[in-house]
Amino acid sequence: MTEEQKRQKFPGDYAAAAAAAASSAGGLEKRDANVAECTELNAVAKKQKKDTAAVKKMKAREIAEAKRLAEEERQRTLAAERAERQRQLEEEKRRQEEEERQLRMRDDVFSITGLKYGEAKASCGEKVTLLREPENEYDANAVKVVNGYRQLVGRIEKDKAATLSSKMKQMQEDYQSQNFKLFAEGTIVSAGDDYQQLVKVDFKKIPTKPNTAIINPYAKSTK
């Protein structure tokens, strides 16, 4: 039986079948349209996600690059500051060395040695006293340097101590005949280190009286 014969003999069934077929075809078309729309939306969302990730990655690279450049600039600044500080320190050291060289050329400036064996440190500008040590068992020409509390700071370098001690002894003998006593005052003129520092010496005449002890006018009270 042909389709035409079926349609004529069973018009109701044919109409129902046709309606079902049409409905099914419409559903398929609608489903296909929905699938196509979802596929398109998914593609758009995927592209947006990819674009967002790319933007974030680019920003992250930019931030990392900015941080790197900032760190390089900071390191350059620190290096420049360190170099400047080092230059200033070296310049100050050269200045001090030149000052000490000039001081050493003076007849009234001597080196105090053995500082690390002393009882006290002396600061630059501090007043000290020089005393002969004829009783020194190692060097009878030794000249010691003490602070205002009579604490040992150090001793005059050996190669100069003999001449200085002899000069102090002669001056003392000359002053005694005039009722004076020698007072060898020193002024620390360099910061020094653990080994030596410079002292400028000034010899003073102090009037004396028989049986009267001479008091160091620069001695500090221990009371």
mmCIF file of C-alpha atoms in Angstrom:
data_model
loop_
_atom_site.group_PDB
_atom_site.id
_atom_site.type_symbol
_atom_site.label_atom_id
_atom_site.label_comp_id
_atom_site.label_asym_id
_atom_site.label_seq_id
_atom_site.Cartn_x
_atom_site.Cartn_y
_atom_site.Cartn_z
ATOM 1 C CA MET A 1 0.000 0.000 0.000
ATOM 2 C CA THR A 2 1.371 3.317 -1.021
ATOM 3 C CA GLU A 3 1.563 6.407 1.115
ATOM 4 C CA GLU A 4 -1.249 7.950 -0.885
ATOM 5 C CA GLN A 5 -3.470 4.900 -0.341
ATOM 6 C CA LYS A 6 -2.668 4.991 3.409
ATOM 7 C CA ARG A 7 -3.577 8.641 3.532
ATOM 8 C CA GLN A 8 -6.912 7.999 1.808
ATOM 9 C CA LYS A 9 -7.794 4.842 3.751
ATOM 10 C CA PHE A 10 -6.587 5.940 7.149
ATOM 11 C CA PRO A 11 -6.741 9.712 7.103
ATOM 12 C CA GLY A 12 -6.806 10.039 10.914
ATOM 13 C CA ASP A 13 -3.791 7.840 11.493
ATOM 14 C CA TYR A 14 -1.895 9.523 8.726
ATOM 15 C CA ALA A 15 -2.702 12.968 10.098
ATOM 16 C CA ALA A 16 -1.584 11.917 13.600
ATOM 17 C CA ALA A 17 1.606 10.405 12.237
ATOM 18 C CA ALA A 18 2.261 13.509 10.202
ATOM 19 C CA ALA A 19 1.671 15.708 13.238
ATOM 20 C CA ALA A 20 3.999 13.565 15.349
ATOM 21 C CA ALA A 21 6.653 13.676 12.680
ATOM 22 C CA ALA A 22 6.289 17.407 12.357
ATOM 23 C CA SER A 23 6.472 17.820 16.130
ATOM 24 C CA SER A 24 9.540 15.627 16.328
ATOM 25 C CA ALA A 25 11.234 17.551 13.552
ATOM 26 C CA GLY A 26 10.414 20.835 15.271
ATOM 27 C CA GLY A 27 11.823 19.546 18.549
ATOM 28 C CA LEU A 28 14.980 18.452 16.854
ATOM 29 C CA GLU A 29 15.307 21.810 15.181
ATOM 30 C CA LYS A 30 14.735 23.583 18.520
ATOM 31 C CA ARG A 31 17.203 21.298 20.264
ATOM 32 C CA ASP A 32 19.744 21.853 17.563
ATOM 33 C CA ALA A 33 19.189 25.609 17.893
ATOM 34 C CA ASN A 34 19.647 25.413 21.672
ATOM 35 C CA VAL A 35 22.778 23.320 21.288
ATOM 36 C CA ALA A 36 24.140 25.785 18.762
ATOM 37 C CA GLU A 37 23.344 28.700 21.084
ATOM 38 C CA CYS A 38 24.994 26.989 24.069
ATOM 39 C CA THR A 39 28.005 26.135 21.976
ATOM 40 C CA GLU A 40 28.311 29.759 20.912
ATOM 41 C CA LEU A 41 27.907 31.001 24.497
ATOM 42 C CA ASN A 42 30.502 28.518 25.709
ATOM 43 C CA ALA A 43 32.879 29.658 23.012
ATOM 44 C CA VAL A 44 32.358 33.310 24.000
ATOM 45 C CA ALA A 45 32.845 32.505 27.695
ATOM 46 C CA LYS A 46 35.929 30.463 26.929
ATOM 47 C CA LYS A 47 37.349 33.307 24.851
ATOM 48 C CA GLN A 48 36.577 35.822 27.607
ATOM 49 C CA LYS A 49 38.245 33.571 30.170
ATOM 50 C CA LYS A 50 41.254 33.190 27.926
ATOM 51 C CA ASP A 51 41.408 36.938 27.331
ATOM 52 C CA THR A 52 41.106 37.622 31.082
ATOM 53 C CA ALA A 53 43.900 35.150 31.823
ATOM 54 C CA ALA A 54 46.061 36.782 29.169
ATOM 55 C CA VAL A 55 45.422 40.240 30.652
ATOM 56 C CA LYS A 56 46.247 38.998 34.161
ATOM 57 C CA LYS A 57 49.403 37.337 32.901
ATOM 58 C CA MET A 58 50.440 40.512 31.112
ATOM 59 C CA LYS A 59 49.758 42.619 34.217
ATOM 60 C CA ALA A 60 51.702 40.140 36.348
ATOM 61 C CA ARG A 61 54.664 40.457 33.966
ATOM 62 C CA GLU A 62 54.394 44.243 34.064
ATOM 63 C CA ILE A 63 54.283 44.240 37.877
ATOM 64 C CA ALA A 64 57.236 41.837 38.057
ATOM 65 C CA GLU A 65 59.208 44.002 35.638
ATOM 66 C CA ALA A 66 58.363 47.150 37.604
ATOM 67 C CA LYS A 67 59.497 45.463 40.832
ATOM 68 C CA ARG A 68 62.715 44.314 39.175
ATOM 69 C CA LEU A 69 63.479 47.806 37.903
ATOM 70 C CA ALA A 70 62.660 49.312 41.313
ATOM 71 C CA GLU A 71 64.963 46.811 43.048
ATOM 72 C CA GLU A 72 67.762 47.534 40.584
ATOM 73 C CA GLU A 73 67.354 51.254 41.233
ATOM 74 C CA ARG A 74 67.372 50.657 44.999
ATOM 75 C CA GLN A 75 70.541 48.581 44.736
ATOM 76 C CA ARG A 76 72.197 51.265 42.589
ATOM 77 C CA THR A 77 71.244 53.902 45.166
ATOM 78 C CA LEU A 78 72.595 51.793 48.033
ATOM 79 C CA ALA A 79 75.806 51.112 46.125
ATOM 80 C CA ALA A 80 76.232 54.827 45.434
ATOM 81 C CA GLU A 81 75.628 55.647 49.118
ATOM 82 C CA ARG A 82 78.140 52.998 50.223
ATOM 83 C CA ALA A 83 80.687 54.302 47.748
ATOM 84 C CA GLU A 84 80.167 57.858 49.000
ATOM 85 C CA ARG A 85 80.508 56.785 52.636
ATOM 86 C CA GLN A 86 83.665 54.864 51.774
ATOM 87 C CA ARG A 87 85.046 57.872 49.923
ATOM 88 C CA GLN A 88 84.328 60.114 52.912
ATOM 89 C CA LEU A 89 85.948 57.627 55.305
ATOM 90 C CA GLU A 90 89.034 57.355 53.136
ATOM 91 C CA GLU A 91 89.205 61.123 52.805
ATOM 92 C CA GLU A 92 88.887 61.533 56.577
ATOM 93 C CA LYS A 93 91.548 58.878 57.115
ATOM 94 C CA ARG A 94 93.921 60.639 54.717
ATOM 95 C CA ARG A 95 93.239 63.945 56.469
ATOM 96 C CA GLN A 96 93.981 62.435 59.878
ATOM 97 C CA GLU A 97 97.115 60.742 58.587
ATOM 98 C CA GLU A 98 98.335 64.024 57.137
ATOM 99 C CA GLU A 99 97.581 65.834 60.398
ATOM 100 C CA GLU A 100 99.470 63.182 62.349
ATOM 101 C CA ARG A 101 102.362 63.348 59.901
ATOM 102 C CA GLN A 102 102.548 67.105 60.401
ATOM 103 C CA LEU A 103 102.301 66.682 64.175
ATOM 104 C CA ARG A 104 105.074 64.078 64.248
ATOM 105 C CA MET A 105 107.384 66.594 62.633
ATOM 106 C CA ARG A 106 107.037 68.886 65.642
ATOM 107 C CA ASP A 107 109.556 68.747 68.464
ATOM 108 C CA ASP A 108 106.860 69.000 71.130
ATOM 109 C CA VAL A 109 104.745 66.075 69.910
ATOM 110 C CA PHE A 110 105.489 62.488 70.935
ATOM 111 C CA SER A 111 103.919 59.066 70.453
ATOM 112 C CA ILE A 112 102.438 57.281 73.446
ATOM 113 C CA THR A 113 102.844 53.518 73.028
ATOM 114 C CA GLY A 114 101.630 50.433 74.877
ATOM 115 C CA LEU A 115 98.074 51.741 75.140
ATOM 116 C CA LYS A 116 96.565 48.275 75.409
ATOM 117 C CA TYR A 117 98.609 47.708 78.553
ATOM 118 C CA GLY A 118 97.489 50.958 80.148
ATOM 119 C CA GLU A 119 95.038 51.374 82.998
ATOM 120 C CA ALA A 120 92.870 53.933 81.205
ATOM 121 C CA LYS A 121 92.187 55.377 77.769
ATOM 122 C CA ALA A 122 92.763 59.036 76.969
ATOM 123 C CA SER A 123 90.493 60.969 74.628
ATOM 124 C CA CYS A 124 91.597 63.514 72.073
ATOM 125 C CA GLY A 125 91.943 66.879 73.814
ATOM 126 C CA GLU A 126 92.352 65.348 77.285
ATOM 127 C CA LYS A 127 95.054 66.720 79.575
ATOM 128 C CA VAL A 128 97.665 64.254 80.832
ATOM 129 C CA THR A 129 100.913 64.394 82.789
ATOM 130 C CA LEU A 130 104.337 63.068 81.782
ATOM 131 C CA LEU A 131 106.545 61.599 84.516
ATOM 132 C CA ARG A 132 110.068 60.227 84.386
ATOM 133 C CA GLU A 133 110.526 56.610 85.521
ATOM 134 C CA PRO A 134 114.160 56.213 86.571
ATOM 135 C CA GLU A 135 113.078 53.251 88.704
ATOM 136 C CA ASN A 136 111.698 51.346 85.681
ATOM 137 C CA GLU A 137 113.501 47.984 85.671
ATOM 138 C CA TYR A 138 113.230 47.635 81.889
ATOM 139 C CA ASP A 139 114.169 51.170 80.838
ATOM 140 C CA ALA A 140 115.560 53.765 83.244
ATOM 141 C CA ASN A 141 114.841 56.449 80.633
ATOM 142 C CA ALA A 142 111.151 55.589 80.413
ATOM 143 C CA VAL A 143 108.606 58.412 80.551
ATOM 144 C CA LYS A 144 105.102 57.394 81.526
ATOM 145 C CA VAL A 145 101.889 59.243 80.752
ATOM 146 C CA VAL A 146 99.108 59.352 83.346
ATOM 147 C CA ASN A 147 95.651 60.906 83.370
ATOM 148 C CA GLY A 148 94.124 63.170 85.987
ATOM 149 C CA TYR A 149 93.443 60.174 88.238
ATOM 150 C CA ARG A 150 97.107 59.107 88.010
ATOM 151 C CA GLN A 151 96.080 56.089 85.958
ATOM 152 C CA LEU A 152 98.639 54.895 83.440
ATOM 153 C CA VAL A 153 97.738 55.689 79.830
ATOM 154 C CA GLY A 154 100.993 54.517 78.251
ATOM 155 C CA ARG A 155 104.640 55.443 77.816
ATOM 156 C CA ILE A 156 106.511 57.672 75.398
ATOM 157 C CA GLU A 157 107.991 55.660 72.523
ATOM 158 C CA LYS A 158 111.389 54.297 73.496
ATOM 159 C CA ASP A 159 113.490 55.972 70.790
ATOM 160 C CA LYS A 160 112.281 59.410 71.940
ATOM 161 C CA ALA A 161 111.955 58.688 75.659
ATOM 162 C CA ALA A 162 115.700 58.812 76.367
ATOM 163 C CA THR A 163 116.080 62.308 74.927
ATOM 164 C CA LEU A 164 112.872 63.518 76.565
ATOM 165 C CA SER A 165 113.774 62.021 79.951
ATOM 166 C CA SER A 166 117.206 63.626 79.851
ATOM 167 C CA LYS A 167 115.670 66.980 78.960
ATOM 168 C CA MET A 168 113.109 66.726 81.761
ATOM 169 C CA LYS A 169 115.818 65.777 84.268
ATOM 170 C CA GLN A 170 117.997 68.755 83.299
ATOM 171 C CA MET A 171 115.047 71.157 83.417
ATOM 172 C CA GLN A 172 114.037 69.859 86.832
ATOM 173 C CA GLU A 173 117.536 70.393 88.196
ATOM 174 C CA ASP A 174 117.638 73.909 86.766
ATOM 175 C CA TYR A 175 114.199 74.763 88.166
ATOM 176 C CA GLN A 176 114.994 73.447 91.644
ATOM 177 C CA SER A 177 117.764 75.993 92.056
ATOM 178 C CA GLN A 178 115.164 78.674 91.320
ATOM 179 C CA ASN A 179 112.564 77.269 93.742
ATOM 180 C CA PHE A 180 110.501 75.963 90.846
ATOM 181 C CA LYS A 181 109.409 72.510 89.905
ATOM 182 C CA LEU A 182 108.900 71.072 86.461
ATOM 183 C CA PHE A 183 105.385 70.132 85.413
ATOM 184 C CA ALA A 184 105.240 68.318 82.066
ATOM 185 C CA GLU A 185 101.712 68.766 80.813
ATOM 186 C CA GLY A 186 100.501 66.838 77.815
ATOM 187 C CA THR A 187 97.481 67.280 75.569
ATOM 188 C CA ILE A 188 96.247 64.294 73.585
ATOM 189 C CA VAL A 189 96.117 65.409 69.940
ATOM 190 C CA SER A 190 94.995 62.226 68.172
ATOM 191 C CA ALA A 191 92.362 59.581 68.791
ATOM 192 C CA GLY A 192 94.924 56.826 68.312
ATOM 193 C CA ASP A 193 94.260 53.088 68.346
ATOM 194 C CA ASP A 194 95.139 50.154 70.604
ATOM 195 C CA TYR A 195 98.835 50.743 70.054
ATOM 196 C CA GLN A 196 99.681 54.441 70.029
ATOM 197 C CA GLN A 197 98.428 58.008 69.968
ATOM 198 C CA LEU A 198 100.035 61.435 69.912
ATOM 199 C CA VAL A 199 100.537 63.830 72.791
ATOM 200 C CA LYS A 200 101.680 67.440 72.636
ATOM 201 C CA VAL A 201 103.956 68.311 75.542
ATOM 202 C CA ASP A 202 104.222 71.681 77.254
ATOM 203 C CA PHE A 203 106.721 72.234 80.070
ATOM 204 C CA LYS A 204 105.590 74.502 82.899
ATOM 205 C CA LYS A 205 107.453 76.046 85.847
ATOM 206 C CA ILE A 206 105.556 75.760 89.098
ATOM 207 C CA PRO A 207 106.773 77.780 92.107
ATOM 208 C CA THR A 208 107.627 75.719 95.135
ATOM 209 C CA LYS A 209 108.379 76.275 98.793
ATOM 210 C CA PRO A 210 110.591 74.170 101.015
ATOM 211 C CA ASN A 211 108.814 71.067 102.322
ATOM 212 C CA THR A 212 105.727 71.878 100.243
ATOM 213 C CA ALA A 213 104.367 69.197 97.952
ATOM 214 C CA ILE A 214 103.628 70.162 94.378
ATOM 215 C CA ILE A 215 100.037 69.526 93.383
ATOM 216 C CA ASN A 216 99.178 68.754 89.777
ATOM 217 C CA PRO A 217 96.788 71.615 88.844
ATOM 218 C CA TYR A 218 95.130 69.363 86.261
ATOM 219 C CA ALA A 219 94.661 66.378 88.535
ATOM 220 C CA LYS A 220 91.043 65.301 88.915
ATOM 221 C CA SER A 221 89.559 64.841 92.345
ATOM 222 C CA THR A 222 88.808 61.264 93.341
ATOM 223 C CA LYS A 223 86.422 62.296 96.084
#
